[in-house]
CSV table of N, CA and C in Angstrom, one decimal:
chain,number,residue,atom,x,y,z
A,1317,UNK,N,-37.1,-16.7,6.3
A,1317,UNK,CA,-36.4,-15.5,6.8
A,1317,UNK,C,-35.1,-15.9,7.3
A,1318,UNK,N,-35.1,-17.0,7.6
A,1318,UNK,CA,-33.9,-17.5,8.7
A,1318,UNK,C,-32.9,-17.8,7.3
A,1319,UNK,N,-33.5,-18.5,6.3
A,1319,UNK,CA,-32.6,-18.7,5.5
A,1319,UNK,C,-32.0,-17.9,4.6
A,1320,UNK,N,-32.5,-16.6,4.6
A,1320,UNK,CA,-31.8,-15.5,4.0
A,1320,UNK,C,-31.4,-15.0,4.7
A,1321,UNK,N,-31.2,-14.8,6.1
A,1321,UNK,CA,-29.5,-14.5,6.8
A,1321,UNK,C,-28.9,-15.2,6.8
A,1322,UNK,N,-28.9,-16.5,6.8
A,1322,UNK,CA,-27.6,-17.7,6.3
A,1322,UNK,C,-27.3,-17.6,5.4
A,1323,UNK,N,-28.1,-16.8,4.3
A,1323,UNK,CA,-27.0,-16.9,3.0
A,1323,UNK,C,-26.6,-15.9,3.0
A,1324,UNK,N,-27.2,-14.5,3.4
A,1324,UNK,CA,-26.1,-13.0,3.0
A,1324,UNK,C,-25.3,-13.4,4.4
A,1325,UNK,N,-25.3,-14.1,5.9
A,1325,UNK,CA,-24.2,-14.2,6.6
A,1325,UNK,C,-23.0,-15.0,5.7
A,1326,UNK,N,-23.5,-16.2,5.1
A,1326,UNK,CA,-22.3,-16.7,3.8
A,1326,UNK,C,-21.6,-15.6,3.5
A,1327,UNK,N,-22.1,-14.7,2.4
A,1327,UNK,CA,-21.3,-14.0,1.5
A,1327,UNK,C,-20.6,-13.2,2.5
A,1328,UNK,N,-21.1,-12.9,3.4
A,1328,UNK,CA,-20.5,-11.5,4.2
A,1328,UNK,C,-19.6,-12.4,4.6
A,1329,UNK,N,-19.3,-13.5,4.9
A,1329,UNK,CA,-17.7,-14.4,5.6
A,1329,UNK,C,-16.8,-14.9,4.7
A,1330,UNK,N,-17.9,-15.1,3.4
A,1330,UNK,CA,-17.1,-15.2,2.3
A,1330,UNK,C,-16.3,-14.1,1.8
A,1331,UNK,N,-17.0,-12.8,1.5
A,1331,UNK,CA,-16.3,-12.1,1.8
A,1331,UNK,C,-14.9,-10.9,2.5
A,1332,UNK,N,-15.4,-11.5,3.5
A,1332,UNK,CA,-14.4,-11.1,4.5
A,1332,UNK,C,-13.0,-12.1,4.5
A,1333,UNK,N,-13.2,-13.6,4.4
A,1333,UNK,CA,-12.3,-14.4,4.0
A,1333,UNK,C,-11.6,-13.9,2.9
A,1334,UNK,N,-12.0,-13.6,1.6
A,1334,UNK,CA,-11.4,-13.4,0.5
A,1334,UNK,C,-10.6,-11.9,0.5
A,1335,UNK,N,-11.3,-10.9,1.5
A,1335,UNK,CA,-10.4,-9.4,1.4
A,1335,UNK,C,-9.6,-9.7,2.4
A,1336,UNK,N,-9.6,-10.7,3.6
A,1336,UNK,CA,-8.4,-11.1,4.5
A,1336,UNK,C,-7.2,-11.9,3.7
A,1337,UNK,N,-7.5,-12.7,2.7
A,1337,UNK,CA,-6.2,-13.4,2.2
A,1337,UNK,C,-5.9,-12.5,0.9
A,1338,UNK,N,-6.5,-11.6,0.4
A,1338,UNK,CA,-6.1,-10.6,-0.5
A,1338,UNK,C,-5.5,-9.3,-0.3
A,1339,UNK,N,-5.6,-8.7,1.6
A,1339,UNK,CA,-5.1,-8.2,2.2
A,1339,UNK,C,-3.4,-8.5,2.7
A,1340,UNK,N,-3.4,-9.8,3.2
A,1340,UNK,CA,-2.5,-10.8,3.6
A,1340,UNK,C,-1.0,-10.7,2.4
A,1341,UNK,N,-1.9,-10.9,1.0
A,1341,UNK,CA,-1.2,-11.5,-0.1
A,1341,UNK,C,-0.3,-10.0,-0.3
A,1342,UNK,N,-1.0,-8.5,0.2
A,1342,UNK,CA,-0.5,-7.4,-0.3
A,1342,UNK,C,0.6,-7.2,0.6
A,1343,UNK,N,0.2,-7.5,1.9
A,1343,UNK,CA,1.2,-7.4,2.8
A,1343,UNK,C,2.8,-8.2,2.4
A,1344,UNK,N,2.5,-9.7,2.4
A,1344,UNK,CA,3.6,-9.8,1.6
A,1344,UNK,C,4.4,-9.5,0.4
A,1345,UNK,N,4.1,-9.3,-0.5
A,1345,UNK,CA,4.1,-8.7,-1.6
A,1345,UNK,C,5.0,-6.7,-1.2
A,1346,UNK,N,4.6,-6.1,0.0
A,1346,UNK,CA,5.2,-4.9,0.1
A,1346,UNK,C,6.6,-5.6,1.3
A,1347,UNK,N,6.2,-6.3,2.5
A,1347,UNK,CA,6.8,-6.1,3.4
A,1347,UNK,C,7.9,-7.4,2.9
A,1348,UNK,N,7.7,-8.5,2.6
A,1348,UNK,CA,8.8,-9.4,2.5
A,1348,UNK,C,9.4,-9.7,0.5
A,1349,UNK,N,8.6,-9.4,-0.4
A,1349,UNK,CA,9.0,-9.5,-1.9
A,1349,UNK,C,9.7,-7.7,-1.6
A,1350,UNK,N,9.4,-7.1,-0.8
A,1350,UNK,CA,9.9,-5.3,-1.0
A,1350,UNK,C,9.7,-4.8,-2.0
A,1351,UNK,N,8.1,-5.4,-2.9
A,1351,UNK,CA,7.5,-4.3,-4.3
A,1351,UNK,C,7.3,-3.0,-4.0
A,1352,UNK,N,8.3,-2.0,-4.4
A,1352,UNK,CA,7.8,-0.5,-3.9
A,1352,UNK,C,8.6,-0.3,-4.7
A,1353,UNK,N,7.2,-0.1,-6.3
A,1353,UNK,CA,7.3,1.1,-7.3
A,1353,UNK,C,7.7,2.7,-7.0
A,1354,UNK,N,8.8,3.1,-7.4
A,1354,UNK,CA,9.7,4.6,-7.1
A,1354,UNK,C,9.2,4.7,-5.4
A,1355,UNK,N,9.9,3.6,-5.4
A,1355,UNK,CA,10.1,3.9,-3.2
A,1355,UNK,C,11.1,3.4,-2.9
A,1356,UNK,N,11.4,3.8,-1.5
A,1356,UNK,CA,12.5,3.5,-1.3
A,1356,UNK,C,12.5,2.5,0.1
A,1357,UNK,N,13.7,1.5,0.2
A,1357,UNK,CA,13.7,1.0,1.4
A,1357,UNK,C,15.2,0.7,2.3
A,1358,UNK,N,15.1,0.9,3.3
A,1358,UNK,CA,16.5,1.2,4.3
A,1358,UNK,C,17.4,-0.2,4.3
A,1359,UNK,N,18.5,0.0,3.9
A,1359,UNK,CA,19.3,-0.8,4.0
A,1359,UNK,C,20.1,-1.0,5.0
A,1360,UNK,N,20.8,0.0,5.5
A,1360,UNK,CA,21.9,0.4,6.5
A,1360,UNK,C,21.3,1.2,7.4
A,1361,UNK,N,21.2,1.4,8.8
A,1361,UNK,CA,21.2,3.2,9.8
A,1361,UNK,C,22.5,2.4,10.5
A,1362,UNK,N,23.3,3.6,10.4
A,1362,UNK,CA,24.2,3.9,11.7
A,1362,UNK,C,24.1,5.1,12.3
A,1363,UNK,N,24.8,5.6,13.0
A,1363,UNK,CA,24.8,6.7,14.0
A,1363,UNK,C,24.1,8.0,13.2
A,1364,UNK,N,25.3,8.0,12.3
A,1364,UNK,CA,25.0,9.6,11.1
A,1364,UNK,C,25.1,8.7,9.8
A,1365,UNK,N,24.7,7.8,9.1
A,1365,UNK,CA,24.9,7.7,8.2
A,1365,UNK,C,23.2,6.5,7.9
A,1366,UNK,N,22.9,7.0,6.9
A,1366,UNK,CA,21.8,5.5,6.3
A,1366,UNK,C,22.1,5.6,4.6
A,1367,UNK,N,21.7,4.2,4.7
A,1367,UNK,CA,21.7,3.4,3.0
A,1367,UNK,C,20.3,3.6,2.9
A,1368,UNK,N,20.2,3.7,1.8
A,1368,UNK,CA,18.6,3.6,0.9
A,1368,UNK,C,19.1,2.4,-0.4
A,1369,UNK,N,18.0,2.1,-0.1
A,1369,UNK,CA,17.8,1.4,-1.8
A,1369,UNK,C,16.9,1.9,-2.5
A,1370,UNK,N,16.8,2.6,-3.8
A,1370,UNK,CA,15.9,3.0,-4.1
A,1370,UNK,C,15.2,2.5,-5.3
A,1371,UNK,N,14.0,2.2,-5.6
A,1371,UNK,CA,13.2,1.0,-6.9
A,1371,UNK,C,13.0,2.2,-8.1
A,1372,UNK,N,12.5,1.2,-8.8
A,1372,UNK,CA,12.4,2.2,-10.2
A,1372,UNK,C,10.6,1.8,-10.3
A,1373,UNK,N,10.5,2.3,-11.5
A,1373,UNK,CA,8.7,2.3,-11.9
A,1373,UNK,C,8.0,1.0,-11.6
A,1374,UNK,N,9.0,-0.4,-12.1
A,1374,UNK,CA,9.0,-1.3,-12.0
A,1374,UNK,C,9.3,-2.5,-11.0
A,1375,UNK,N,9.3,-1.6,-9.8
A,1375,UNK,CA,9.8,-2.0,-8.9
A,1375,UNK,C,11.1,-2.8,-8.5
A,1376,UNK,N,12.0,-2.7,-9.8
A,1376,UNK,CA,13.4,-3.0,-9.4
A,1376,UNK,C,14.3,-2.4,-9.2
A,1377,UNK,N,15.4,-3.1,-8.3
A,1377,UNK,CA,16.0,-2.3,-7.4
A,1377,UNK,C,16.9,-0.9,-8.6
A,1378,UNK,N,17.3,0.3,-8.3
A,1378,UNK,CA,17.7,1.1,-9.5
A,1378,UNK,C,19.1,1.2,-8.9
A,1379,UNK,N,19.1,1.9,-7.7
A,1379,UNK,CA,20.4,2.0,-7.2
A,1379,UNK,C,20.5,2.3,-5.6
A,1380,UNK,N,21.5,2.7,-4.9
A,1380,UNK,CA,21.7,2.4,-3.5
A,1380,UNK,C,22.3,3.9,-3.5
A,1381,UNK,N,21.4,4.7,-1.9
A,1381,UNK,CA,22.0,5.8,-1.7
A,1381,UNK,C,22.4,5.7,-0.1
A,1382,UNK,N,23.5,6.3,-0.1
A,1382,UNK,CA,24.6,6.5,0.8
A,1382,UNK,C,24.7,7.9,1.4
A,1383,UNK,N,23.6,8.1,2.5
A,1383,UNK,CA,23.4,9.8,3.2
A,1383,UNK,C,24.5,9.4,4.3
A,1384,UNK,N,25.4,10.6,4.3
A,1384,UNK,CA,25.8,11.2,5.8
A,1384,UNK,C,24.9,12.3,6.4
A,1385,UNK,N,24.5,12.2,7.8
A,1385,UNK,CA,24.2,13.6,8.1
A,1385,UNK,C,25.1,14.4,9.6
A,1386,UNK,N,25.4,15.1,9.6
A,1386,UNK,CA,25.9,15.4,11.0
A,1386,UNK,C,26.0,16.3,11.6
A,1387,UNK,N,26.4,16.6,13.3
A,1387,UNK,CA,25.5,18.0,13.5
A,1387,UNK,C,24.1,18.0,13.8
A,1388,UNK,N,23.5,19.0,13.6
A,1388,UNK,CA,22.0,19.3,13.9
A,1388,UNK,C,21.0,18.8,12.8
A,1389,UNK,N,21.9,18.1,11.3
A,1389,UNK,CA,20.6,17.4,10.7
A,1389,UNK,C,21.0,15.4,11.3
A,1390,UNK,N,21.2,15.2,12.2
A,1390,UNK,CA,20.9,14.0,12.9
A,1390,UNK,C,19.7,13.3,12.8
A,1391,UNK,N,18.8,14.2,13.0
A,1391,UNK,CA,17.4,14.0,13.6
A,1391,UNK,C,16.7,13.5,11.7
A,1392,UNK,N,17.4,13.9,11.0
A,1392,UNK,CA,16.6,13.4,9.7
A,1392,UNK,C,16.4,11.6,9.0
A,1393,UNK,N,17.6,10.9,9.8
A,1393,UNK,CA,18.0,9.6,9.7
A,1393,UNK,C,16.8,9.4,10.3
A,1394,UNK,N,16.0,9.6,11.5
A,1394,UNK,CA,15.0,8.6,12.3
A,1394,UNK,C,14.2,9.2,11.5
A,1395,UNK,N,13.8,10.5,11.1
A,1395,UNK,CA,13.0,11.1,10.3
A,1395,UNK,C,12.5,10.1,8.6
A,1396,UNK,N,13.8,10.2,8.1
A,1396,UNK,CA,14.1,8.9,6.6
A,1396,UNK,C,13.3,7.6,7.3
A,1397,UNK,N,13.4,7.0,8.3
A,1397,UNK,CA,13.1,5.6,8.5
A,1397,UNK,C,11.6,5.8,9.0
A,1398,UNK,N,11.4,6.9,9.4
A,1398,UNK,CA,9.7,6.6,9.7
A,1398,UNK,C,8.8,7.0,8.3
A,1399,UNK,N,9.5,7.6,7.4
A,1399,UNK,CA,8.8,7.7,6.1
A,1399,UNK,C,9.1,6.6,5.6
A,1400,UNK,N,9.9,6.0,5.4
A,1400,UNK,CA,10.1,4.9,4.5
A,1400,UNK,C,9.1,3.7,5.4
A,1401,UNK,N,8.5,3.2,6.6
A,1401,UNK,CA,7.7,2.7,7.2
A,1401,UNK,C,6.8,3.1,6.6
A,1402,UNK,N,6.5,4.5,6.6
A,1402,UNK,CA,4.8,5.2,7.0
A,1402,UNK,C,4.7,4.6,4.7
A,1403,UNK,N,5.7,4.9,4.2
A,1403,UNK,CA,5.8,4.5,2.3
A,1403,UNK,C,5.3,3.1,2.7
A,1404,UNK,N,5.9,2.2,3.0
A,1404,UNK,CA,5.2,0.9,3.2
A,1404,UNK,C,3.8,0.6,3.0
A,1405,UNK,N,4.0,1.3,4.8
A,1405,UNK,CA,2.1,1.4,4.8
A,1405,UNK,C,1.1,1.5,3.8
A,1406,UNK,N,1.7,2.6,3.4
A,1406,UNK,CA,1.2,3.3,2.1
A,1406,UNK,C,0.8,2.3,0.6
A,1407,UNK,N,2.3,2.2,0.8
A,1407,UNK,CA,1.8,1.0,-0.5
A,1407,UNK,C,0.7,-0.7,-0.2
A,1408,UNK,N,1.3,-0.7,1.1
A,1408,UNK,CA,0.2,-2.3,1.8
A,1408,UNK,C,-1.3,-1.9,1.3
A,1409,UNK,N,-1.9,-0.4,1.7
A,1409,UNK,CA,-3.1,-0.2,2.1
A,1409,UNK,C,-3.5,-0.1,0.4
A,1410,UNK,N,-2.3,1.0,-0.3
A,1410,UNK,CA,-2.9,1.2,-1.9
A,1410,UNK,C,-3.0,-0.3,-3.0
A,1411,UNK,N,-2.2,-1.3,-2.4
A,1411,UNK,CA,-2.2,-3.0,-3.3
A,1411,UNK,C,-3.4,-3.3,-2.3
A,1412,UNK,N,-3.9,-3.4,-1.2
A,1412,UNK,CA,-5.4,-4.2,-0.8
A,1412,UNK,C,-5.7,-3.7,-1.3
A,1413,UNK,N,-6.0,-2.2,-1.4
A,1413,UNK,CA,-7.5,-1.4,-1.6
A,1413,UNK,C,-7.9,-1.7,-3.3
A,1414,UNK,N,-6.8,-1.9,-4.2
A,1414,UNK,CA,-7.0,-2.2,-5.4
A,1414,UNK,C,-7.6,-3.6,-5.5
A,1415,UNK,N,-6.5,-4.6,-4.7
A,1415,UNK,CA,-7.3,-5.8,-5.4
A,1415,UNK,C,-8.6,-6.0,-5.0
A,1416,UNK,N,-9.0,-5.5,-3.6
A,1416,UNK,CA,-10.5,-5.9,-3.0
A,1416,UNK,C,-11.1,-5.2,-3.8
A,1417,UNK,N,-11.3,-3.7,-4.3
A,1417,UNK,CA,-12.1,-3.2,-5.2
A,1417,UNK,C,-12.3,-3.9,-6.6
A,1418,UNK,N,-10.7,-4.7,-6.8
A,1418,UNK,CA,-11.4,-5.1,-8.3
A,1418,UNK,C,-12.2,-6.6,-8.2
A,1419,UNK,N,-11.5,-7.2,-7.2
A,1419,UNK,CA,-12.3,-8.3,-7.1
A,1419,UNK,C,-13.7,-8.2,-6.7
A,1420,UNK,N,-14.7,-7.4,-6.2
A,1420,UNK,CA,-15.8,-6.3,-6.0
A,1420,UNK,C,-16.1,-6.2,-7.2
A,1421,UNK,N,-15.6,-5.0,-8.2
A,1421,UNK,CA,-15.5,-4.8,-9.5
A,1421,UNK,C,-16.0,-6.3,-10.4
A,1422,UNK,N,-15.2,-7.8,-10.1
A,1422,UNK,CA,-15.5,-8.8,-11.3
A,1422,UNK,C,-16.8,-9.3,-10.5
A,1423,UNK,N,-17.3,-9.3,-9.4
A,1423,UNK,CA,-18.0,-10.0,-8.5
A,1423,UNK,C,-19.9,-9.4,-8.9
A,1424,UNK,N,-19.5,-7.8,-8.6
A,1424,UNK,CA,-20.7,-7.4,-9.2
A,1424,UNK,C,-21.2,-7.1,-10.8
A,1425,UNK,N,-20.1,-7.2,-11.7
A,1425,UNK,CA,-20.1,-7.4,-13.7
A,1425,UNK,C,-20.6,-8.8,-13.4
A,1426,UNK,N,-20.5,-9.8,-12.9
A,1426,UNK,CA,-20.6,-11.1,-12.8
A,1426,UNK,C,-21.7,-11.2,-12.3
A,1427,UNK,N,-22.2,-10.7,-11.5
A,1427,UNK,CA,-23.5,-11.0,-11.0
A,1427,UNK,C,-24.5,-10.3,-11.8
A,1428,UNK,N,-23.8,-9.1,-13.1
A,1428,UNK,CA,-25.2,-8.9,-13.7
A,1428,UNK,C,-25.4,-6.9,-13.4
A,1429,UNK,N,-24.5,-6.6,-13.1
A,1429,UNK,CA,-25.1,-5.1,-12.9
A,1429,UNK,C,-24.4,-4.3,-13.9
A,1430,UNK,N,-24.8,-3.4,-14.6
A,1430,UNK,CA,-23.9,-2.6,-15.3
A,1430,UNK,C,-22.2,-2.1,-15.2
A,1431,UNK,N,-21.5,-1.9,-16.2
A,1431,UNK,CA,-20.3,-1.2,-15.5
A,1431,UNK,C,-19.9,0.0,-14.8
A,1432,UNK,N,-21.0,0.7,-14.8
A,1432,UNK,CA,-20.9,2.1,-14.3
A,1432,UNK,C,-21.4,2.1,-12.7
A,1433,UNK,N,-22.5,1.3,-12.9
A,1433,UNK,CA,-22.9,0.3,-11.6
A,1433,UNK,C,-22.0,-0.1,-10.4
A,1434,UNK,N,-21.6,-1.0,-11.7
A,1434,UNK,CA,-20.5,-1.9,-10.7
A,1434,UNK,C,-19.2,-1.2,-10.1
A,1435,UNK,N,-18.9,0.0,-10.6
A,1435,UNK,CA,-17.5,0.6,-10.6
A,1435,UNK,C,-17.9,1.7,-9.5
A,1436,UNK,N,-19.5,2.2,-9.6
A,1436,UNK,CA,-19.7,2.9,-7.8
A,1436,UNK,C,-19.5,1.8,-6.7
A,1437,UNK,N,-21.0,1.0,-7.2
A,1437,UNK,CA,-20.7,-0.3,-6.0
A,1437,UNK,C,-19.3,-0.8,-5.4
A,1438,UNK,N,-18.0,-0.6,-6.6
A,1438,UNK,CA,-17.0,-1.5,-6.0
A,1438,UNK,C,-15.8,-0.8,-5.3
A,1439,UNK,N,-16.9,0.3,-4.7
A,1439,UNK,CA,-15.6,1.5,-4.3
A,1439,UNK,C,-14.0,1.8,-4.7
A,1440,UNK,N,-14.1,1.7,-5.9
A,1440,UNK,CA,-12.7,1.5,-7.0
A,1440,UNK,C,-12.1,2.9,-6.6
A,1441,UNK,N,-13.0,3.9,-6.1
A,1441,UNK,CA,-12.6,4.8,-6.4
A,1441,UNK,C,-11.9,5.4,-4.6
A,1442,UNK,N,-11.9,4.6,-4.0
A,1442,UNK,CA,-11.2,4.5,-2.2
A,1442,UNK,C,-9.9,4.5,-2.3
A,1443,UNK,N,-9.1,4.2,-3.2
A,1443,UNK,CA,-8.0,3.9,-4.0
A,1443,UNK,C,-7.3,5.2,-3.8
A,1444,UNK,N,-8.1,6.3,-3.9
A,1444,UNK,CA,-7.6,7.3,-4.0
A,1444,UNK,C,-6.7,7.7,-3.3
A,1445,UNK,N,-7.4,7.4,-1.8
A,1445,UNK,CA,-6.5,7.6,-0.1
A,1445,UNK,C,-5.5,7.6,0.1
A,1446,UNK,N,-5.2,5.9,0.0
A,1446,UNK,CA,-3.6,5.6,0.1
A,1446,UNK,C,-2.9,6.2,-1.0
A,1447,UNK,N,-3.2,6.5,-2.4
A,1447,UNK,CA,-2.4,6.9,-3.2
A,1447,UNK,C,-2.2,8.4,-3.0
A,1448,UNK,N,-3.0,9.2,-2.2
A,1448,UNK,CA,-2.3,10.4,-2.2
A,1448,UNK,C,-1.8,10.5,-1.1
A,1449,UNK,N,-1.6,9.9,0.3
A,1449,UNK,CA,-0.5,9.6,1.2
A,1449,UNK,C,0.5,9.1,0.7
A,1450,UNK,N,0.2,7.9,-0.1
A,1450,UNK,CA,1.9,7.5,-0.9
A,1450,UNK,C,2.6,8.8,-1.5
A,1451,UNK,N,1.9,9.1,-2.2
A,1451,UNK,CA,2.3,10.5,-2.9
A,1451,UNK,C,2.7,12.0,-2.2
A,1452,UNK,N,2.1,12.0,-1.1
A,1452,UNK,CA,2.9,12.9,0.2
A,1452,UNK,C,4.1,12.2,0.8
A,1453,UNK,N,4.1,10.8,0.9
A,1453,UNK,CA,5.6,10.5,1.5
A,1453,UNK,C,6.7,10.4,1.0
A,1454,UNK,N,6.4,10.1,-0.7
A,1454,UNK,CA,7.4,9.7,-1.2
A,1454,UNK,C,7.7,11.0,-1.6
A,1455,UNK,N,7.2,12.3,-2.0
A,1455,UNK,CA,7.9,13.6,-2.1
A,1455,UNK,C,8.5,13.9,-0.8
A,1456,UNK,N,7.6,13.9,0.4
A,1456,UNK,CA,8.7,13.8,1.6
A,1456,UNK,C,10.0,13.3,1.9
A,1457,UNK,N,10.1,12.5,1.1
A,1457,UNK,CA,11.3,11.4,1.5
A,1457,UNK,C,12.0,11.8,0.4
A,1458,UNK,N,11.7,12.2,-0.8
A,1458,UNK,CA,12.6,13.1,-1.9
A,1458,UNK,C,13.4,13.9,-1.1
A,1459,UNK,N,12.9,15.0,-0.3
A,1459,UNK,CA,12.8,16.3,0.0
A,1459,UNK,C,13.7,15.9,0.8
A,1460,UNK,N,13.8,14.8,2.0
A,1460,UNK,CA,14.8,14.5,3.2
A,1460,UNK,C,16.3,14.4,2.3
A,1461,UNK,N,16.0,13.5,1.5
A,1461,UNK,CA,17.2,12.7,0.8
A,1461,UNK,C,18.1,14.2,0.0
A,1462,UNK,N,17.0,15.2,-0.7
A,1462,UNK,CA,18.3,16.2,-1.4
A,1462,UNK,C,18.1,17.2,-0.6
């Protein structure tokens, strides 16, 4: 008895180790490489004015946008930089949620369970979340910019 919670306590730290440094790896990957497929990220804020940079499909850089705002749309500059944070987020949560599911995904085909199986078990389909919050910010952030 005792030895079968030392081994599912293994896997469960094993696992937790491997969604922590695959978590870790996404974070990098969004916050310091700045991979954000059609996202954008802030270059410049001054008073009334911010820079965007904005990526293409492939996450390289496409081009640089140059807003003034002034007057009573002020408030859209702090407005742009908390989407473009909350876009982040978004993409951090949508690259873990992928890799942990598919690593899940090869873990249980590897151990033997069907693919139909394995593709409930590897909640592939949680994915969903962050990609429709990405997909409400980055139309939000469309919608600021024109």
């Amino acid at each position: 008895m005792i030895n079968i919670f030392r081994t599912k306590f293994k896997k469960i730290l094993a696992f937790l180790l491997i969604a922590s440094i695959l978590a870790c790896i996404s974070y990098l990957i969004v916050y310091k490489v700045s991979f954000l497929p059609n996202g954008y990220d802030i270059e410049a804020v001054q008073k009334e004015n911010v820079s965007l940079k904005s990526f293409n499909l492939l996450g390289i850089e496409k081009d640089t946008i140059n807003l003034s705002f002034s007057g009573n749309d002020t408030w859209k500059i702090d407005e742009i930089e908390y989407q473009v944070n909350r876009q982040k987020e978004s993409f951090w949560l949508l690259f873990s949620f992928v890799t942990i599911s598919l690593f899940l995904l090869v873990y249980k085909i590897r151990n033997g369970l069907k693919l139909w199986k394995a593709i409930l078990e590897s909640n592939i389909l949680s994915v969903l979340l962050p990609l429709l919050l990405l997909i409400n910010t980055l139309n939000y952030i469309n919608e600021l910019i024109s």
